[in-house]
Amino acid sequence: MAHGDVGRELGARVAGALRRGLGLEITPDEAVIRPSTRDGADYQANAAMSLAKKLGKAPREVAQVIVDNLDSADMLEPPEIAGPGFINLRLREEWLTARVGSLLGDTRLGVPVVERPRRFALDYSSPNVAKEMHIGHLRSAIIGDAVLRLLRFSGHEVVAHNHLGDWGTPFGMLIEHLLDEGHAADGEISDLNRFYQEARQKFDADPTFADRARARVVALQGGDEETLTLWRELVAESTRHFQKVYELLGISLTPADVYGESFYNPYLDTVIDELTAKGLTEISDGAVCVFPPGFSNREGEPLPLIVRKSDGGYGYAATDMATVRYWITERGMTDLLYAVGTPQAQHFAMIFAASRQAGYLGPEHSAVHIGFGTILGEDGKTIRTRAGGSVKLVELLEEAVEQAAKTVAERSSLDTERQADVARAVGIGAVKYADLANDREKDYVFTWSRMLAKEGNTSVYLQYANARCQSVLRKAGDARFGDIELTAPAERALLVKLLQLPAAISAAVEGYAPHKLTGYLYDLASTFTTFYDSCPILRDDVPAPVRGSRLALTRITSDVLVLGLDLLGIGAPTEL
């Protein structure tokens, strides 16, 4: 049975003490409960420090009121006031062992399902048709997929949508090149980048081809069936390329999740009409614009959101407004999420503001841009190939598996086939974890040696910790799990850490911040390593009850590591 976040439980008790002692109402979060690193304390309550000025009392005086009115004898040892007004809290041994023991066999490992599920539409990955996915697409795919997994595990409904760039003027030249190359019959394009570059070169160099391409754009936008058939073939071929990357990366996106720019095309005129009917549009230099309040350029002039260009065409703003309208009004979503690079922050802020003006987003809705920084090479610049081009994502992932295969082969006694499976889990996991372990809003340096290191905050370290757990459990054979007992400090530290999973997942979900979970998992693996080194499990002189308890802790640790890695989209091999 899922019990939830110990910190919030303590916060609720502190809130109760303040209500009883001072008639003051606060939320559990306002109790400011934090894990403690002090000897003899598991948590620290800092509410007295934050409330003292408001109450006109000294912090230690407020802390004493809390301690005097705290109903916690079942859960805590007698609390202690320290320093200027901190309250040190230590979990009772009986409570701690019983709570951790309840995790054995619990598939949710103490993590509750949210009481009020929301309906999320999550936009992530979103590559362009007829171009290979490159390393610039990596973060959106990895972060978006982790957010999706975390939200679904928490109990929310999440609909993924892959906003492909599959419409617009480039498709005229691409379709004509498709016909010239004779691909219409077999549908095979081995190199999307080369295909796009060849089409562009012909467009720039051959006026006749350029005229044909422009005419093809008109036919495409006019709904010509032959042109649409060729366009669909081009999109389908690109989608097959994307799907290979998603499958290698372990991303759950499928062709059914594609909602490209073309999908929203029929809604664009309606969006303009609705914005105009609400008096939100202005004509500026022939373009139809919305001026959401609060946005200005360097000269202090209002910044326009161009929803229809002066030539009558539509840009990203109109499509993105139509996207908001579709998912909120037609699909009934409560929350919109966009895993898109930080450079687009102002664009999305304006889209959200205009969508609220239009009434697409109401007070009950949220729209969040999950921004992220850039992947840098070891030279500190945007990562590139030696020739200066973008690194193809599929090539990077294949290299990750090759690099991991060398690491696995150095230590593994597995057969060749099993080593290949493990190398894939380790290599892809290393790429994902290196990304997710960083605060997503920051840039990070892509370094093979660091991400495949067996020590430090890497997926390899976590995977080895889990494999060690599994090795112990295999060697234990028929030995049975027992009730949790405390016989050493390292055991107690592991118990306390195991109970922090719900808080880590909650923090990762609330901030769309997977690094909050990776940090917890690394701390858990480190705590288990200390436990493993100092608390013998299978040695002959270990009493049976202690062995059973330590085996149970090993099993729960493995379960938490496997679940945590899975929520990040990373595999956890049982052997390495």
Coordinates of N, CA and C in Angstrom, one line a residue, residues 317-482:
A317 N 3.1 31.0 -35.4 CA 2.2 31.5 -34.4 C 0.8 31.0 -34.6
A318 N 0.3 31.1 -35.8 CA -1.0 30.6 -36.1 C -1.2 29.1 -35.8
T319 N -0.2 28.3 -36.3 CA -0.3 26.9 -36.0 C -0.3 26.6 -34.5
D320 N 0.6 27.3 -33.8 CA 0.6 27.1 -32.3 C -0.6 27.5 -31.6
M321 N -1.2 28.6 -32.1 CA -2.5 29.0 -31.5 C -3.6 27.9 -31.8
A322 N -3.6 27.4 -33.1 CA -4.5 26.4 -33.4 C -4.3 25.1 -32.6
T323 N -3.0 24.8 -32.3 CA -2.7 23.7 -31.4 C -3.3 23.8 -30.0
V324 N -3.2 25.0 -29.4 CA -3.8 25.2 -28.1 C -5.3 25.1 -28.2
R325 N -5.9 25.7 -29.2 CA -7.3 25.6 -29.4 C -7.8 24.2 -29.5
Y326 N -7.1 23.4 -30.3 CA -7.5 22.0 -30.6 C -7.5 21.1 -29.3
W327 N -6.3 21.2 -28.6 CA -6.2 20.3 -27.4 C -7.0 20.7 -26.2
I328 N -7.3 22.0 -26.1 CA -8.2 22.4 -25.0 C -9.6 22.3 -25.3
T329 N -10.1 22.9 -26.5 CA -11.5 22.9 -26.8 C -12.0 21.6 -27.4
E330 N -11.2 20.9 -28.2 CA -11.8 19.7 -28.8 C -11.4 18.5 -28.1
R331 N -10.3 18.5 -27.4 CA -9.8 17.2 -26.8 C -10.0 17.3 -25.2
G332 N -10.4 18.4 -24.7 CA -10.7 18.6 -23.3 C -9.5 18.4 -22.4
M333 N -8.3 18.8 -22.8 CA -7.1 18.7 -21.9 C -7.1 19.8 -20.9
T334 N -6.6 19.5 -19.7 CA -6.5 20.6 -18.7 C -5.1 21.3 -18.7
D335 N -4.1 20.6 -19.2 CA -2.7 21.2 -19.2 C -2.0 20.9 -20.5
L336 N -1.3 21.9 -20.9 CA -0.5 21.8 -22.2 C 1.0 21.9 -21.8
L337 N 1.8 21.0 -22.3 CA 3.2 21.0 -22.0 C 4.0 20.9 -23.3
Y338 N 5.1 21.7 -23.4 CA 5.9 21.8 -24.6 C 7.3 21.6 -24.3
A339 N 7.9 20.5 -24.6 CA 9.4 20.2 -24.4 C 10.1 20.7 -25.6
V340 N 10.5 22.0 -25.5 CA 11.1 22.7 -26.6 C 12.3 23.6 -26.1
G341 N 13.3 23.8 -26.8 CA 14.5 24.5 -26.4 C 14.2 25.9 -25.8
T342 N 15.0 26.3 -24.9 CA 14.8 27.6 -24.2 C 14.8 28.8 -25.1
P343 N 15.5 28.8 -26.3 CA 15.4 29.9 -27.2 C 13.9 30.3 -27.6
Q344 N 13.0 29.3 -27.5 CA 11.7 29.6 -27.9 C 10.8 30.1 -26.7
A345 N 11.4 30.5 -25.6 CA 10.7 30.9 -24.4 C 9.7 32.0 -24.6
Q346 N 10.2 33.1 -25.3 CA 9.4 34.2 -25.5 C 8.2 33.9 -26.5
H347 N 8.5 33.1 -27.5 CA 7.4 32.7 -28.4 C 6.3 32.0 -27.7
F348 N 6.6 31.1 -26.8 CA 5.6 30.3 -26.1 C 4.9 31.2 -25.1
A349 N 5.6 32.1 -24.4 CA 5.0 33.0 -23.5 C 3.9 33.9 -24.2
M350 N 4.2 34.3 -25.4 CA 3.3 35.1 -26.2 C 2.1 34.3 -26.7
I351 N 2.4 33.1 -27.1 CA 1.3 32.2 -27.5 C 0.3 31.9 -26.3
F352 N 0.9 31.7 -25.2 CA 0.0 31.4 -24.0 C -0.8 32.6 -23.6
A353 N -0.1 33.8 -23.7 CA -0.8 35.0 -23.3 C -2.0 35.3 -24.3
A354 N -1.7 35.1 -25.6 CA -2.7 35.4 -26.6 C -3.8 34.3 -26.5
S355 N -3.5 33.1 -26.1 CA -4.5 32.0 -26.0 C -5.4 32.3 -24.8
R356 N -4.9 33.0 -23.8 CA -5.7 33.4 -22.7 C -6.6 34.5 -23.1
Q357 N -6.1 35.5 -23.8 CA -6.9 36.5 -24.3 C -8.1 36.0 -25.2
A358 N -7.8 35.0 -26.0 CA -8.8 34.4 -26.9 C -9.8 33.5 -26.2
G359 N -9.5 33.2 -24.9 CA -10.4 32.3 -24.2 C -10.1 30.9 -24.4
Y360 N -9.1 30.5 -25.1 CA -8.8 29.1 -25.3 C -8.2 28.5 -24.0
L361 N -7.5 29.3 -23.3 CA -7.0 28.9 -22.0 C -7.7 29.6 -20.9
G362 N -8.4 28.9 -20.0 CA -9.1 29.5 -18.9 C -8.3 29.4 -17.6
P363 N -8.9 29.9 -16.5 CA -8.3 29.8 -15.2 C -8.0 28.4 -14.8
E364 N -8.8 27.4 -15.3 CA -8.6 26.0 -14.9 C -7.5 25.3 -15.7
H365 N -7.0 26.0 -16.7 CA -5.9 25.4 -17.5 C -4.5 25.9 -17.2
S366 N -3.6 25.1 -17.5 CA -2.2 25.6 -17.4 C -1.5 25.2 -18.8
A367 N -0.5 26.1 -19.1 CA 0.3 25.8 -20.3 C 1.7 26.1 -19.9
V368 N 2.6 25.2 -20.1 CA 4.0 25.3 -19.6 C 5.0 24.9 -20.7
H369 N 5.9 25.8 -20.9 CA 7.1 25.6 -21.8 C 8.2 24.9 -21.0
I370 N 8.4 23.6 -21.2 CA 9.5 22.9 -20.6 C 10.8 23.2 -21.3
G371 N 11.4 24.3 -21.1 CA 12.6 24.7 -21.8 C 13.8 23.9 -21.4
F372 N 14.8 23.9 -22.3 CA 16.1 23.2 -21.9 C 17.2 23.9 -22.7
G373 N 18.4 23.7 -22.2 CA 19.6 24.3 -22.7 C 20.2 23.4 -23.9
T374 N 21.4 23.7 -24.2 CA 22.1 23.1 -25.4 C 23.1 22.1 -25.0
I375 N 23.3 21.1 -25.9 CA 24.3 20.1 -25.7 C 25.6 20.6 -26.3
L376 N 26.6 20.7 -25.5 CA 27.9 21.2 -25.9 C 29.0 20.1 -26.1
G377 N 29.9 20.4 -27.0 CA 31.0 19.5 -27.2 C 32.1 19.8 -26.1
E378 N 33.1 19.0 -26.1 CA 34.2 19.2 -25.0 C 34.9 20.6 -25.2
D379 N 34.7 21.2 -26.4 CA 35.3 22.5 -26.5 C 34.4 23.6 -26.0
G380 N 33.3 23.3 -25.4 CA 32.3 24.3 -24.9 C 31.4 24.9 -25.9
K381 N 31.5 24.4 -27.1 CA 30.6 25.0 -28.2 C 29.6 23.9 -28.6
T382 N 28.5 24.4 -29.3 CA 27.5 23.5 -29.7 C 28.1 22.3 -30.4
I383 N 27.7 21.1 -30.1 CA 28.4 19.9 -30.6 C 28.2 19.7 -32.1
R384 N 29.3 19.4 -32.8 CA 29.2 19.3 -34.3 C 30.1 18.1 -34.7
T385 N 29.9 17.7 -35.9 CA 30.8 16.7 -36.5 C 32.1 17.3 -36.8
R386 N 33.1 16.5 -37.1 CA 34.4 17.1 -37.5 C 34.3 18.0 -38.7
A387 N 33.3 17.7 -39.6 CA 33.2 18.5 -40.8 C 32.4 19.8 -40.5
G388 N 31.9 19.9 -39.3 CA 31.2 21.1 -38.9 C 29.7 21.0 -39.0
G389 N 29.2 19.8 -39.4 CA 27.7 19.6 -39.6 C 27.1 19.1 -38.3
S390 N 25.8 19.0 -38.3 CA 25.0 18.4 -37.2 C 25.3 16.9 -37.0
V391 N 25.4 16.5 -35.8 CA 25.6 15.1 -35.5 C 24.3 14.3 -35.7
K392 N 24.3 13.3 -36.6 CA 23.1 12.5 -36.8 C 22.8 11.7 -35.5
L393 N 21.6 11.8 -35.1 CA 21.2 11.2 -33.8 C 21.4 9.7 -33.8
V394 N 21.0 9.0 -34.9 CA 21.1 7.6 -35.0 C 22.6 7.2 -34.9
E395 N 23.5 7.9 -35.5 CA 24.9 7.6 -35.4 C 25.5 7.8 -34.0
L396 N 25.0 8.8 -33.4 CA 25.5 9.1 -32.0 C 25.0 7.9 -31.1
L397 N 23.8 7.5 -31.3 CA 23.3 6.4 -30.4 C 24.0 5.1 -30.7
E398 N 24.3 4.8 -32.0 CA 25.0 3.6 -32.3 C 26.4 3.6 -31.7
E399 N 27.0 4.8 -31.7 CA 28.4 4.9 -31.1 C 28.3 4.7 -29.6
A400 N 27.2 5.2 -29.0 CA 27.0 5.0 -27.5 C 27.0 3.5 -27.2
V401 N 26.3 2.7 -28.0 CA 26.2 1.3 -27.8 C 27.6 0.6 -28.0
E402 N 28.3 1.1 -29.0 CA 29.6 0.6 -29.3 C 30.6 0.9 -28.1
Q403 N 30.5 2.1 -27.6 CA 31.4 2.5 -26.5 C 31.0 1.6 -25.3
A404 N 29.7 1.4 -25.0 CA 29.3 0.7 -23.9 C 29.7 -0.8 -24.0
A405 N 29.7 -1.3 -25.2 CA 30.1 -2.7 -25.4 C 31.5 -2.9 -24.9
K406 N 32.4 -2.0 -25.2 CA 33.8 -2.1 -24.7 C 33.8 -2.1 -23.1
T407 N 33.0 -1.2 -22.5 CA 33.0 -1.2 -21.1 C 32.4 -2.5 -20.5
V408 N 31.4 -3.0 -21.1 CA 30.8 -4.2 -20.6 C 31.7 -5.4 -20.8
A409 N 32.4 -5.5 -21.9 CA 33.3 -6.6 -22.2 C 34.4 -6.7 -21.2
E410 N 34.9 -5.5 -20.7 CA 36.0 -5.5 -19.7 C 35.7 -6.3 -18.5
R411 N 34.4 -6.3 -18.0 CA 34.1 -6.9 -16.7 C 33.1 -8.0 -16.8
S412 N 32.5 -8.2 -18.0 CA 31.3 -9.2 -18.0 C 31.8 -10.6 -18.4
S413 N 31.1 -11.6 -17.8 CA 31.3 -13.0 -18.1 C 30.1 -13.5 -18.9
L414 N 29.2 -12.6 -19.3 CA 28.1 -13.0 -20.1 C 28.4 -13.5 -21.5
D415 N 27.5 -14.3 -22.1 CA 27.8 -14.7 -23.5 C 27.6 -13.5 -24.4
T416 N 28.1 -13.7 -25.6 CA 28.1 -12.6 -26.6 C 26.8 -11.9 -26.8
E417 N 25.8 -12.8 -27.0 CA 24.4 -12.2 -27.3 C 23.9 -11.4 -26.1
R418 N 24.1 -11.9 -24.9 CA 23.6 -11.2 -23.7 C 24.4 -9.9 -23.5
Q419 N 25.7 -10.0 -23.8 CA 26.5 -8.7 -23.7 C 26.0 -7.7 -24.6
A420 N 25.5 -8.0 -25.8 CA 25.0 -7.1 -26.8 C 23.7 -6.4 -26.2
D421 N 22.9 -7.2 -25.6 CA 21.7 -6.6 -25.0 C 22.0 -5.6 -23.8
V422 N 23.0 -6.1 -23.0 CA 23.4 -5.2 -21.9 C 24.1 -3.9 -22.4
A423 N 24.9 -4.1 -23.5 CA 25.6 -2.9 -24.0 C 24.6 -1.9 -24.5
R424 N 23.5 -2.3 -25.1 CA 22.5 -1.4 -25.5 C 21.8 -0.7 -24.4
A425 N 21.5 -1.4 -23.3 CA 20.9 -0.8 -22.1 C 21.8 0.2 -21.5
V426 N 23.1 -0.2 -21.4 CA 24.1 0.7 -20.8 C 24.4 1.9 -21.6
G427 N 24.6 1.7 -22.9 CA 24.9 2.8 -23.8 C 23.8 3.8 -24.0
I428 N 22.6 3.4 -24.3 CA 21.5 4.3 -24.4 C 21.2 4.9 -23.0
G429 N 21.3 4.1 -22.0 CA 21.0 4.6 -20.7 C 22.0 5.7 -20.3
A430 N 23.2 5.6 -20.7 CA 24.3 6.6 -20.4 C 23.9 7.9 -21.1
V431 N 23.5 7.8 -22.3 CA 23.2 9.1 -23.1 C 22.0 9.7 -22.4
K432 N 21.0 9.0 -22.1 CA 19.8 9.6 -21.5 C 20.1 10.2 -20.1
Y433 N 20.8 9.4 -19.3 CA 21.0 9.8 -17.9 C 21.9 11.1 -17.9
A434 N 22.9 11.1 -18.8 CA 23.8 12.3 -18.8 C 23.0 13.6 -19.1
D435 N 21.9 13.4 -19.8 CA 21.0 14.6 -20.1 C 20.1 14.8 -18.9
L436 N 19.5 13.8 -18.4 CA 18.4 14.0 -17.4 C 19.0 14.3 -16.0
A437 N 20.3 14.0 -15.8 CA 20.9 14.3 -14.5 C 21.3 15.7 -14.3
N438 N 21.2 16.5 -15.4 CA 21.5 17.9 -15.4 C 20.2 18.7 -15.2
D439 N 20.2 19.8 -14.5 CA 19.1 20.7 -14.6 C 18.8 21.0 -16.0
R440 N 17.6 20.7 -16.5 CA 17.3 20.8 -17.9 C 17.5 22.2 -18.5
E441 N 17.4 23.2 -17.6 CA 17.5 24.6 -18.2 C 18.9 25.0 -18.5
K442 N 19.9 24.2 -18.1 CA 21.3 24.5 -18.3 C 21.9 23.7 -19.5
D443 N 22.9 24.3 -20.1 CA 23.7 23.6 -21.1 C 24.5 22.5 -20.4
Y444 N 24.9 21.4 -21.1 CA 25.8 20.5 -20.5 C 26.7 19.9 -21.6
V445 N 27.9 19.5 -21.1 CA 29.0 19.0 -22.0 C 28.8 17.5 -22.2
F446 N 28.8 17.1 -23.5 CA 28.7 15.7 -23.9 C 30.1 15.1 -23.9
T447 N 30.3 14.1 -22.9 CA 31.6 13.5 -22.8 C 31.4 12.0 -22.6
W448 N 31.9 11.2 -23.5 CA 31.8 9.8 -23.4 C 32.3 9.2 -22.1
S449 N 33.6 9.6 -21.8 CA 34.3 9.0 -20.7 C 33.5 9.3 -19.4
R450 N 32.9 10.5 -19.3 CA 32.2 10.8 -18.0 C 30.9 10.1 -18.0
M451 N 30.1 10.0 -19.1 CA 28.8 9.4 -19.0 C 28.9 7.9 -18.9
L452 N 30.0 7.3 -19.2 CA 30.1 5.8 -19.1 C 31.0 5.4 -17.9
A453 N 31.3 6.4 -17.1 CA 32.1 6.1 -15.9 C 31.3 5.2 -14.9
K454 N 32.1 4.2 -14.3 CA 31.4 3.3 -13.3 C 31.3 3.9 -12.0
E455 N 31.9 5.1 -11.7 CA 31.7 5.8 -10.5 C 31.1 7.2 -10.7
G456 N 30.5 7.7 -9.7 CA 29.9 9.1 -9.9 C 28.5 9.0 -10.3
N457 N 27.9 10.1 -10.5 CA 26.5 10.2 -10.8 C 26.2 9.9 -12.3
T458 N 26.3 8.6 -12.6 CA 26.0 8.1 -14.0 C 25.0 6.9 -13.9
S459 N 24.4 6.6 -15.1 CA 23.5 5.5 -15.1 C 24.3 4.2 -14.9
V460 N 25.5 4.2 -15.4 CA 26.3 2.9 -15.2 C 26.5 2.6 -13.8
Y461 N 26.7 3.6 -12.9 CA 26.9 3.4 -11.5 C 25.6 2.8 -10.9
L462 N 24.5 3.4 -11.3 CA 23.2 2.9 -10.8 C 22.9 1.5 -11.3
Q463 N 23.2 1.2 -12.6 CA 23.0 -0.1 -13.1 C 23.8 -1.2 -12.5
Y464 N 25.1 -0.8 -12.1 CA 25.9 -1.7 -11.4 C 25.4 -2.0 -10.0
A465 N 24.9 -0.9 -9.4 CA 24.4 -1.1 -8.0 C 23.2 -2.1 -8.0
N466 N 22.3 -1.9 -9.1 CA 21.2 -2.9 -9.2 C 21.7 -4.3 -9.5
A467 N 22.7 -4.4 -10.4 CA 23.2 -5.7 -10.7 C 23.8 -6.4 -9.5
R468 N 24.4 -5.6 -8.6 CA 25.0 -6.1 -7.4 C 23.9 -6.6 -6.5
C469 N 22.8 -5.9 -6.4 CA 21.6 -6.4 -5.6 C 21.1 -7.7 -6.2
Q470 N 21.0 -7.8 -7.5 CA 20.5 -9.0 -8.1 C 21.4 -10.2 -7.9
S471 N 22.7 -9.9 -7.9 CA 23.7 -10.9 -7.7 C 23.6 -11.5 -6.3
V472 N 23.4 -10.6 -5.3 CA 23.2 -11.1 -3.9 C 22.0 -11.9 -3.8
L473 N 20.9 -11.5 -4.4 CA 19.6 -12.3 -4.3 C 19.7 -13.6 -5.0
R474 N 20.5 -13.7 -6.1 CA 20.7 -15.0 -6.8 C 21.5 -15.9 -5.9
K475 N 22.5 -15.4 -5.3 CA 23.4 -16.2 -4.5 C 22.6 -16.7 -3.2
A476 N 21.6 -15.9 -2.8 CA 20.9 -16.3 -1.6 C 20.0 -17.5 -1.8
G477 N 19.7 -17.8 -3.1 CA 19.0 -19.0 -3.4 C 17.6 -19.0 -2.7
D478 N 17.3 -20.0 -1.9 CA 16.0 -20.1 -1.3 C 15.9 -19.4 0.1
A479 N 16.9 -18.7 0.4 CA 16.9 -17.9 1.7 C 15.7 -17.0 1.6
R480 N 15.0 -16.9 2.8 CA 13.7 -16.1 2.8 C 14.0 -14.7 3.3
F481 N 13.1 -13.8 2.8 CA 13.1 -12.4 3.4 C 12.6 -12.4 4.8
G482 N 13.1 -11.5 5.6 CA 12.6 -11.5 7.0 C 12.1 -10.1 7.3

